[in-house]
Amino acid sequence: MNRDGALALGRAALVAAYPFLAHAASARSDGTLAALATFDIALILLLPALAHGRVRALASLACVSLALAWLARTHYALVPLLLVPVLFVALVAWGFARTLRAGRVPLVTKIATALETGGTAQLEPDVARYTHSLTRLWAIVLFALAAINFVLALLAVPRGLLATFGIATPWPVGETLWSWCANAATYGLIGGLMVAEFAWRSRRFPGRYHGPVDFAKRMAALGPGFWNGLFRDGKSR
């Protein structure tokens, strides 16, 4: 396995670990686990630079570690966990939405073009329209999930955003319910939408993939370089 593949695998493992750490921290109101979950996010973001031995990344990780060690002992230890699901989902939603602007290639269209033509030709008109609509759907769904998570983070008790900063919560929501929604249900809904969309696409455009395993292999075959640059350039050429 080359370095890019190892980095992709490492980031995938860190991403998979985060919901479990975050839910355990929330369920136990444990500042140390909350700090570990936030540290996990920092590693996800800094891992490529760390792998290249960049001094700035090492210094950033050291600063994050010191800040989290302090935060873990305070009343505000869970605040980052309340905000991470909101910011992460909203950021991905923005990644979809920004490619819908004039002069840009919709994100799903870019993926479909790479899968079906190797990025060397345009999609069939009906497929292009479908991928444009699907990009819009993902943007709407993800922004909606981010908004729901933000409202739940505000209302969670006893350590939601409002309660943490001493503001009375008008409609209290249990912290466990918030955690399940933010760290499990959100990603379950995303996964469910992916499965349902694949089933619908297979019926609407039959014969393109030999089942979900074949589709997953073709997605993986695009390589880390494609996926790392997916959100960077949505401009049409």
PDB file of C-alpha atoms in Angstrom:
ATOM      1  CA  MET A   1       0.000   0.000   0.000  1.00  0.00           C
ATOM      2  CA  ASN A   2       1.377   3.413  -0.973  1.00  0.00           C
ATOM      3  CA  ARG A   3       1.448   6.437   1.319  1.00  0.00           C
ATOM      4  CA  ASP A   4      -1.758   7.956  -0.070  1.00  0.00           C
ATOM      5  CA  GLY A   5      -3.604   4.704   0.513  1.00  0.00           C
ATOM      6  CA  ALA A   6      -2.251   4.411   4.052  1.00  0.00           C
ATOM      7  CA  LEU A   7      -3.295   7.995   4.802  1.00  0.00           C
ATOM      8  CA  ALA A   8      -6.781   7.379   3.439  1.00  0.00           C
ATOM      9  CA  LEU A   9      -7.086   4.231   5.571  1.00  0.00           C
ATOM     10  CA  GLY A  10      -5.837   6.056   8.658  1.00  0.00           C
ATOM     11  CA  ARG A  11      -8.289   8.913   8.201  1.00  0.00           C
ATOM     12  CA  ALA A  12     -11.127   6.451   7.638  1.00  0.00           C
ATOM     13  CA  ALA A  13     -10.278   4.719  10.931  1.00  0.00           C
ATOM     14  CA  LEU A  14     -10.223   8.059  12.762  1.00  0.00           C
ATOM     15  CA  VAL A  15     -13.543   9.080  11.208  1.00  0.00           C
ATOM     16  CA  ALA A  16     -15.091   5.749  12.232  1.00  0.00           C
ATOM     17  CA  ALA A  17     -13.813   6.141  15.808  1.00  0.00           C
ATOM     18  CA  TYR A  18     -15.216   9.627  16.339  1.00  0.00           C
ATOM     19  CA  PRO A  19     -18.961   8.839  16.772  1.00  0.00           C
ATOM     20  CA  PHE A  20     -18.183   6.191  19.400  1.00  0.00           C
ATOM     21  CA  LEU A  21     -15.874   8.493  21.361  1.00  0.00           C
ATOM     22  CA  ALA A  22     -18.318  11.391  21.118  1.00  0.00           C
ATOM     23  CA  HIS A  23     -21.321   9.333  22.193  1.00  0.00           C
ATOM     24  CA  ALA A  24     -19.426   7.779  25.119  1.00  0.00           C
ATOM     25  CA  ALA A  25     -18.277  11.239  26.246  1.00  0.00           C
ATOM     26  CA  SER A  26     -21.809  12.632  26.054  1.00  0.00           C
ATOM     27  CA  ALA A  27     -23.490   9.658  27.708  1.00  0.00           C
ATOM     28  CA  ARG A  28     -21.032   9.769  30.633  1.00  0.00           C
ATOM     29  CA  SER A  29     -20.521  13.565  30.679  1.00  0.00           C
ATOM     30  CA  ASP A  30     -16.817  12.712  30.627  1.00  0.00           C
ATOM     31  CA  GLY A  31     -14.482  15.618  29.892  1.00  0.00           C
ATOM     32  CA  THR A  32     -11.512  13.349  29.169  1.00  0.00           C
ATOM     33  CA  LEU A  33     -13.418  11.362  26.553  1.00  0.00           C
ATOM     34  CA  ALA A  34     -14.709  14.627  25.103  1.00  0.00           C
ATOM     35  CA  ALA A  35     -11.131  15.855  24.762  1.00  0.00           C
ATOM     36  CA  LEU A  36     -10.114  12.575  23.090  1.00  0.00           C
ATOM     37  CA  ALA A  37     -13.000  12.869  20.625  1.00  0.00           C
ATOM     38  CA  THR A  38     -11.997  16.433  19.764  1.00  0.00           C
ATOM     39  CA  PHE A  39      -8.351  15.355  19.465  1.00  0.00           C
ATOM     40  CA  ASP A  40      -9.529  12.695  17.006  1.00  0.00           C
ATOM     41  CA  ILE A  41     -11.021  15.460  14.834  1.00  0.00           C
ATOM     42  CA  ALA A  42      -7.756  17.403  14.993  1.00  0.00           C
ATOM     43  CA  LEU A  43      -5.854  14.312  13.839  1.00  0.00           C
ATOM     44  CA  ILE A  44      -8.258  13.828  10.917  1.00  0.00           C
ATOM     45  CA  LEU A  45      -7.595  17.382   9.760  1.00  0.00           C
ATOM     46  CA  LEU A  46      -3.834  17.395  10.358  1.00  0.00           C
ATOM     47  CA  LEU A  47      -2.919  13.828   9.382  1.00  0.00           C
ATOM     48  CA  PRO A  48      -1.709  14.539   5.803  1.00  0.00           C
ATOM     49  CA  ALA A  49       0.534  17.382   6.986  1.00  0.00           C
ATOM     50  CA  LEU A  50       1.768  15.312   9.933  1.00  0.00           C
ATOM     51  CA  ALA A  51       2.636  12.457   7.577  1.00  0.00           C
ATOM     52  CA  HIS A  52       4.894  14.859   5.677  1.00  0.00           C
ATOM     53  CA  GLY A  53       6.553  15.966   8.919  1.00  0.00           C
ATOM     54  CA  ARG A  54       5.486  19.582   8.606  1.00  0.00           C
ATOM     55  CA  VAL A  55       6.569  21.586  11.630  1.00  0.00           C
ATOM     56  CA  ARG A  56       3.481  23.809  11.556  1.00  0.00           C
ATOM     57  CA  ALA A  57       1.203  20.770  11.787  1.00  0.00           C
ATOM     58  CA  LEU A  58       3.209  19.344  14.690  1.00  0.00           C
ATOM     59  CA  ALA A  59       3.059  22.699  16.478  1.00  0.00           C
ATOM     60  CA  SER A  60      -0.687  22.940  15.840  1.00  0.00           C
ATOM     61  CA  LEU A  61      -1.245  19.460  17.248  1.00  0.00           C
ATOM     62  CA  ALA A  62       0.790  20.336  20.340  1.00  0.00           C
ATOM     63  CA  CYS A  63      -1.272  23.500  20.882  1.00  0.00           C
ATOM     64  CA  VAL A  64      -4.520  21.576  20.414  1.00  0.00           C
ATOM     65  CA  SER A  65      -3.344  18.949  22.908  1.00  0.00           C
ATOM     66  CA  LEU A  66      -2.557  21.577  25.549  1.00  0.00           C
ATOM     67  CA  ALA A  67      -5.865  23.371  24.983  1.00  0.00           C
ATOM     68  CA  LEU A  68      -7.832  20.127  25.241  1.00  0.00           C
ATOM     69  CA  ALA A  69      -5.963  19.075  28.397  1.00  0.00           C
ATOM     70  CA  TRP A  70      -7.138  22.341  29.971  1.00  0.00           C
ATOM     71  CA  LEU A  71     -10.648  22.149  28.506  1.00  0.00           C
ATOM     72  CA  ALA A  72     -11.172  18.596  29.796  1.00  0.00           C
ATOM     73  CA  ARG A  73     -11.067  19.930  33.367  1.00  0.00           C
ATOM     74  CA  THR A  74     -13.631  22.672  32.797  1.00  0.00           C
ATOM     75  CA  HIS A  75     -17.403  22.975  32.575  1.00  0.00           C
ATOM     76  CA  TYR A  76     -17.041  23.583  28.834  1.00  0.00           C
ATOM     77  CA  ALA A  77     -15.446  20.252  27.912  1.00  0.00           C
ATOM     78  CA  LEU A  78     -18.444  19.050  25.895  1.00  0.00           C
ATOM     79  CA  VAL A  79     -18.951  22.277  23.927  1.00  0.00           C
ATOM     80  CA  PRO A  80     -16.753  21.169  20.971  1.00  0.00           C
ATOM     81  CA  LEU A  81     -18.731  17.926  20.719  1.00  0.00           C
ATOM     82  CA  LEU A  82     -21.963  19.900  20.498  1.00  0.00           C
ATOM     83  CA  LEU A  83     -20.612  21.921  17.595  1.00  0.00           C
ATOM     84  CA  VAL A  84     -18.659  19.312  15.602  1.00  0.00           C
ATOM     85  CA  PRO A  85     -21.700  17.494  14.103  1.00  0.00           C
ATOM     86  CA  VAL A  86     -23.248  20.831  13.149  1.00  0.00           C
ATOM     87  CA  LEU A  87     -20.103  22.268  11.575  1.00  0.00           C
ATOM     88  CA  PHE A  88     -19.054  19.048   9.849  1.00  0.00           C
ATOM     89  CA  VAL A  89     -22.431  18.363   8.231  1.00  0.00           C
ATOM     90  CA  ALA A  90     -22.887  22.042   7.321  1.00  0.00           C
ATOM     91  CA  LEU A  91     -19.418  22.114   5.749  1.00  0.00           C
ATOM     92  CA  VAL A  92     -20.168  19.060   3.609  1.00  0.00           C
ATOM     93  CA  ALA A  93     -23.539  20.578   2.662  1.00  0.00           C
ATOM     94  CA  TRP A  94     -21.746  23.744   1.575  1.00  0.00           C
ATOM     95  CA  GLY A  95     -19.352  21.591  -0.452  1.00  0.00           C
ATOM     96  CA  PHE A  96     -22.345  20.308  -2.428  1.00  0.00           C
ATOM     97  CA  ALA A  97     -24.177  23.638  -2.594  1.00  0.00           C
ATOM     98  CA  ARG A  98     -21.256  25.730  -3.834  1.00  0.00           C
ATOM     99  CA  THR A  99     -20.895  23.525  -6.919  1.00  0.00           C
ATOM    100  CA  LEU A 100     -24.452  24.403  -7.974  1.00  0.00           C
ATOM    101  CA  ARG A 101     -23.418  27.977  -8.754  1.00  0.00           C
ATOM    102  CA  ALA A 102     -23.146  29.097 -12.372  1.00  0.00           C
ATOM    103  CA  GLY A 103     -19.896  28.071 -14.030  1.00  0.00           C
ATOM    104  CA  ARG A 104     -19.277  25.114 -11.737  1.00  0.00           C
ATOM    105  CA  VAL A 105     -19.673  21.373 -12.142  1.00  0.00           C
ATOM    106  CA  PRO A 106     -22.168  19.919  -9.622  1.00  0.00           C
ATOM    107  CA  LEU A 107     -20.351  17.649  -7.198  1.00  0.00           C
ATOM    108  CA  VAL A 108     -22.248  14.457  -8.046  1.00  0.00           C
ATOM    109  CA  THR A 109     -21.845  15.236 -11.752  1.00  0.00           C
ATOM    110  CA  LYS A 110     -18.083  15.405 -11.241  1.00  0.00           C
ATOM    111  CA  ILE A 111     -18.061  11.997  -9.530  1.00  0.00           C
ATOM    112  CA  ALA A 112     -20.320  10.425 -12.174  1.00  0.00           C
ATOM    113  CA  THR A 113     -18.178  11.851 -14.977  1.00  0.00           C
ATOM    114  CA  ALA A 114     -15.054  10.320 -13.438  1.00  0.00           C
ATOM    115  CA  LEU A 115     -16.801   6.963 -12.973  1.00  0.00           C
ATOM    116  CA  GLU A 116     -18.408   6.711 -16.390  1.00  0.00           C
ATOM    117  CA  THR A 117     -16.041   8.521 -18.739  1.00  0.00           C
ATOM    118  CA  GLY A 118     -12.807   8.759 -16.788  1.00  0.00           C
ATOM    119  CA  GLY A 119     -13.323  12.512 -16.720  1.00  0.00           C
ATOM    120  CA  THR A 120     -12.611  12.769 -20.446  1.00  0.00           C
ATOM    121  CA  ALA A 121     -16.144  13.283 -21.814  1.00  0.00           C
ATOM    122  CA  GLN A 122     -19.506  14.743 -20.871  1.00  0.00           C
ATOM    123  CA  LEU A 123     -22.335  12.705 -19.400  1.00  0.00           C
ATOM    124  CA  GLU A 124     -25.499  11.899 -21.290  1.00  0.00           C
ATOM    125  CA  PRO A 125     -28.015  14.763 -20.860  1.00  0.00           C
ATOM    126  CA  ASP A 126     -30.484  12.783 -18.723  1.00  0.00           C
ATOM    127  CA  VAL A 127     -27.668  11.539 -16.462  1.00  0.00           C
ATOM    128  CA  ALA A 128     -26.287  15.071 -16.176  1.00  0.00           C
ATOM    129  CA  ARG A 129     -29.711  16.386 -15.145  1.00  0.00           C
ATOM    130  CA  TYR A 130     -30.092  13.588 -12.607  1.00  0.00           C
ATOM    131  CA  THR A 131     -26.695  14.229 -11.025  1.00  0.00           C
ATOM    132  CA  HIS A 132     -27.412  17.970 -10.865  1.00  0.00           C
ATOM    133  CA  SER A 133     -30.691  17.294  -9.027  1.00  0.00           C
ATOM    134  CA  LEU A 134     -28.975  14.793  -6.740  1.00  0.00           C
ATOM    135  CA  THR A 135     -26.326  17.358  -5.808  1.00  0.00           C
ATOM    136  CA  ARG A 136     -29.121  19.764  -4.862  1.00  0.00           C
ATOM    137  CA  LEU A 137     -30.892  17.057  -2.832  1.00  0.00           C
ATOM    138  CA  TRP A 138     -27.751  16.283  -0.847  1.00  0.00           C
ATOM    139  CA  ALA A 139     -27.189  19.968  -0.123  1.00  0.00           C
ATOM    140  CA  ILE A 140     -30.759  20.390   1.156  1.00  0.00           C
ATOM    141  CA  VAL A 141     -30.736  17.218   3.273  1.00  0.00           C
ATOM    142  CA  LEU A 142     -27.353  17.960   4.834  1.00  0.00           C
ATOM    143  CA  PHE A 143     -28.206  21.581   5.638  1.00  0.00           C
ATOM    144  CA  ALA A 144     -31.450  20.349   7.240  1.00  0.00           C
ATOM    145  CA  LEU A 145     -29.555  17.798   9.357  1.00  0.00           C
ATOM    146  CA  ALA A 146     -27.052  20.465  10.423  1.00  0.00           C
ATOM    147  CA  ALA A 147     -29.903  22.764  11.470  1.00  0.00           C
ATOM    148  CA  ILE A 148     -31.626  19.987  13.455  1.00  0.00           C
ATOM    149  CA  ASN A 149     -28.361  19.101  15.206  1.00  0.00           C
ATOM    150  CA  PHE A 150     -27.784  22.760  16.080  1.00  0.00           C
ATOM    151  CA  VAL A 151     -31.245  23.124  17.628  1.00  0.00           C
ATOM    152  CA  LEU A 152     -30.757  19.929  19.650  1.00  0.00           C
ATOM    153  CA  ALA A 153     -27.297  21.115  20.763  1.00  0.00           C
ATOM    154  CA  LEU A 154     -28.843  24.370  21.979  1.00  0.00           C
ATOM    155  CA  LEU A 155     -31.624  22.634  23.907  1.00  0.00           C
ATOM    156  CA  ALA A 156     -29.740  19.654  25.371  1.00  0.00           C
ATOM    157  CA  VAL A 157     -29.609  19.427  29.158  1.00  0.00           C
ATOM    158  CA  PRO A 158     -27.756  19.497  31.445  1.00  0.00           C
ATOM    159  CA  ARG A 159     -24.731  20.418  29.269  1.00  0.00           C
ATOM    160  CA  GLY A 160     -26.139  21.785  26.020  1.00  0.00           C
ATOM    161  CA  LEU A 161     -25.047  25.129  24.623  1.00  0.00           C
ATOM    162  CA  LEU A 162     -27.720  27.197  26.367  1.00  0.00           C
ATOM    163  CA  ALA A 163     -27.407  25.372  29.689  1.00  0.00           C
ATOM    164  CA  THR A 164     -23.601  25.492  29.633  1.00  0.00           C
ATOM    165  CA  PHE A 165     -23.642  29.275  29.348  1.00  0.00           C
ATOM    166  CA  GLY A 166     -26.313  29.706  32.014  1.00  0.00           C
ATOM    167  CA  ILE A 167     -29.298  30.384  29.735  1.00  0.00           C
ATOM    168  CA  ALA A 168     -32.626  28.773  30.580  1.00  0.00           C
ATOM    169  CA  THR A 169     -33.634  26.125  28.044  1.00  0.00           C
ATOM    170  CA  PRO A 170     -37.242  26.639  26.874  1.00  0.00           C
ATOM    171  CA  TRP A 171     -37.717  23.073  25.569  1.00  0.00           C
ATOM    172  CA  PRO A 172     -35.232  20.768  27.304  1.00  0.00           C
ATOM    173  CA  VAL A 173     -33.898  17.812  25.329  1.00  0.00           C
ATOM    174  CA  GLY A 174     -32.057  14.978  27.040  1.00  0.00           C
ATOM    175  CA  GLU A 175     -28.336  14.818  26.340  1.00  0.00           C
ATOM    176  CA  THR A 176     -28.597  11.144  25.416  1.00  0.00           C
ATOM    177  CA  LEU A 177     -31.229  11.922  22.776  1.00  0.00           C
ATOM    178  CA  TRP A 178     -29.023  14.676  21.361  1.00  0.00           C
ATOM    179  CA  SER A 179     -26.038  12.333  21.261  1.00  0.00           C
ATOM    180  CA  TRP A 180     -27.938   9.571  19.468  1.00  0.00           C
ATOM    181  CA  CYS A 181     -29.239  12.053  16.904  1.00  0.00           C
ATOM    182  CA  ALA A 182     -25.896  13.792  16.360  1.00  0.00           C
ATOM    183  CA  ASN A 183     -23.569  10.785  16.490  1.00  0.00           C
ATOM    184  CA  ALA A 184     -25.742   7.955  15.157  1.00  0.00           C
ATOM    185  CA  ALA A 185     -29.044   8.967  13.563  1.00  0.00           C
ATOM    186  CA  THR A 186     -27.488  11.663  11.375  1.00  0.00           C
ATOM    187  CA  TYR A 187     -25.027   9.246   9.800  1.00  0.00           C
ATOM    188  CA  GLY A 188     -27.664   6.515   9.680  1.00  0.00           C
ATOM    189  CA  LEU A 189     -29.944   8.802   7.679  1.00  0.00           C
ATOM    190  CA  ILE A 190     -27.083   9.730   5.373  1.00  0.00           C
ATOM    191  CA  GLY A 191     -26.283   6.053   4.837  1.00  0.00           C
ATOM    192  CA  GLY A 192     -29.961   5.244   4.293  1.00  0.00           C
ATOM    193  CA  LEU A 193     -30.265   7.972   1.672  1.00  0.00           C
ATOM    194  CA  MET A 194     -27.183   6.639  -0.102  1.00  0.00           C
ATOM    195  CA  VAL A 195     -28.651   3.126  -0.229  1.00  0.00           C
ATOM    196  CA  ALA A 196     -32.079   4.336  -1.363  1.00  0.00           C
ATOM    197  CA  GLU A 197     -30.576   6.593  -4.030  1.00  0.00           C
ATOM    198  CA  PHE A 198     -28.395   3.778  -5.371  1.00  0.00           C
ATOM    199  CA  ALA A 199     -31.440   1.502  -5.613  1.00  0.00           C
ATOM    200  CA  TRP A 200     -33.419   4.196  -7.457  1.00  0.00           C
ATOM    201  CA  ARG A 201     -30.498   5.002  -9.769  1.00  0.00           C
ATOM    202  CA  SER A 202     -30.047   1.324 -10.610  1.00  0.00           C
ATOM    203  CA  ARG A 203     -33.674   1.181 -11.736  1.00  0.00           C
ATOM    204  CA  ARG A 204     -33.590   4.452 -13.650  1.00  0.00           C
ATOM    205  CA  PHE A 205     -30.236   3.813 -15.350  1.00  0.00           C
ATOM    206  CA  PRO A 206     -29.962  -0.005 -15.467  1.00  0.00           C
ATOM    207  CA  GLY A 207     -26.864  -1.918 -16.490  1.00  0.00           C
ATOM    208  CA  ARG A 208     -24.286   0.617 -15.356  1.00  0.00           C
ATOM    209  CA  TYR A 209     -23.111  -1.247 -12.243  1.00  0.00           C
ATOM    210  CA  HIS A 210     -23.117  -4.900 -11.245  1.00  0.00           C
ATOM    211  CA  GLY A 211     -24.523  -4.288  -7.787  1.00  0.00           C
ATOM    212  CA  PRO A 212     -23.379  -2.168  -4.833  1.00  0.00           C
ATOM    213  CA  VAL A 213     -20.065  -4.010  -4.390  1.00  0.00           C
ATOM    214  CA  ASP A 214     -19.058  -3.271  -7.973  1.00  0.00           C
ATOM    215  CA  PHE A 215     -20.087   0.366  -7.513  1.00  0.00           C
ATOM    216  CA  ALA A 216     -18.046   0.644  -4.291  1.00  0.00           C
ATOM    217  CA  LYS A 217     -14.994  -0.860  -6.016  1.00  0.00           C
ATOM    218  CA  ARG A 218     -15.269   1.610  -8.874  1.00  0.00           C
ATOM    219  CA  MET A 219     -15.598   4.489  -6.421  1.00  0.00           C
ATOM    220  CA  ALA A 220     -12.505   3.300  -4.534  1.00  0.00           C
ATOM    221  CA  ALA A 221     -10.615   2.864  -7.815  1.00  0.00           C
ATOM    222  CA  LEU A 222     -10.852   6.610  -8.445  1.00  0.00           C
ATOM    223  CA  GLY A 223      -8.054   6.851  -5.904  1.00  0.00           C
ATOM    224  CA  PRO A 224      -7.119   9.135  -3.005  1.00  0.00           C
ATOM    225  CA  GLY A 225      -5.951  11.877  -5.371  1.00  0.00           C
ATOM    226  CA  PHE A 226      -9.429  12.252  -6.844  1.00  0.00           C
ATOM    227  CA  TRP A 227     -11.215  12.207  -3.489  1.00  0.00           C
ATOM    228  CA  ASN A 228      -8.745  14.571  -1.811  1.00  0.00           C
ATOM    229  CA  GLY A 229      -9.288  17.105  -4.580  1.00  0.00           C
ATOM    230  CA  LEU A 230     -13.032  16.612  -4.968  1.00  0.00           C
ATOM    231  CA  PHE A 231     -14.104  19.707  -3.040  1.00  0.00           C
ATOM    232  CA  ARG A 232     -11.260  21.918  -4.225  1.00  0.00           C
ATOM    233  CA  ASP A 233     -12.188  22.533  -7.840  1.00  0.00           C
ATOM    234  CA  GLY A 234     -15.791  22.634  -8.949  1.00  0.00           C
ATOM    235  CA  LYS A 235     -15.240  25.024 -11.869  1.00  0.00           C
ATOM    236  CA  SER A 236     -16.320  23.908 -15.307  1.00  0.00           C
ATOM    237  CA  ARG A 237     -13.670  23.795 -17.974  1.00  0.00           C
TER     238      ARG A 237
END
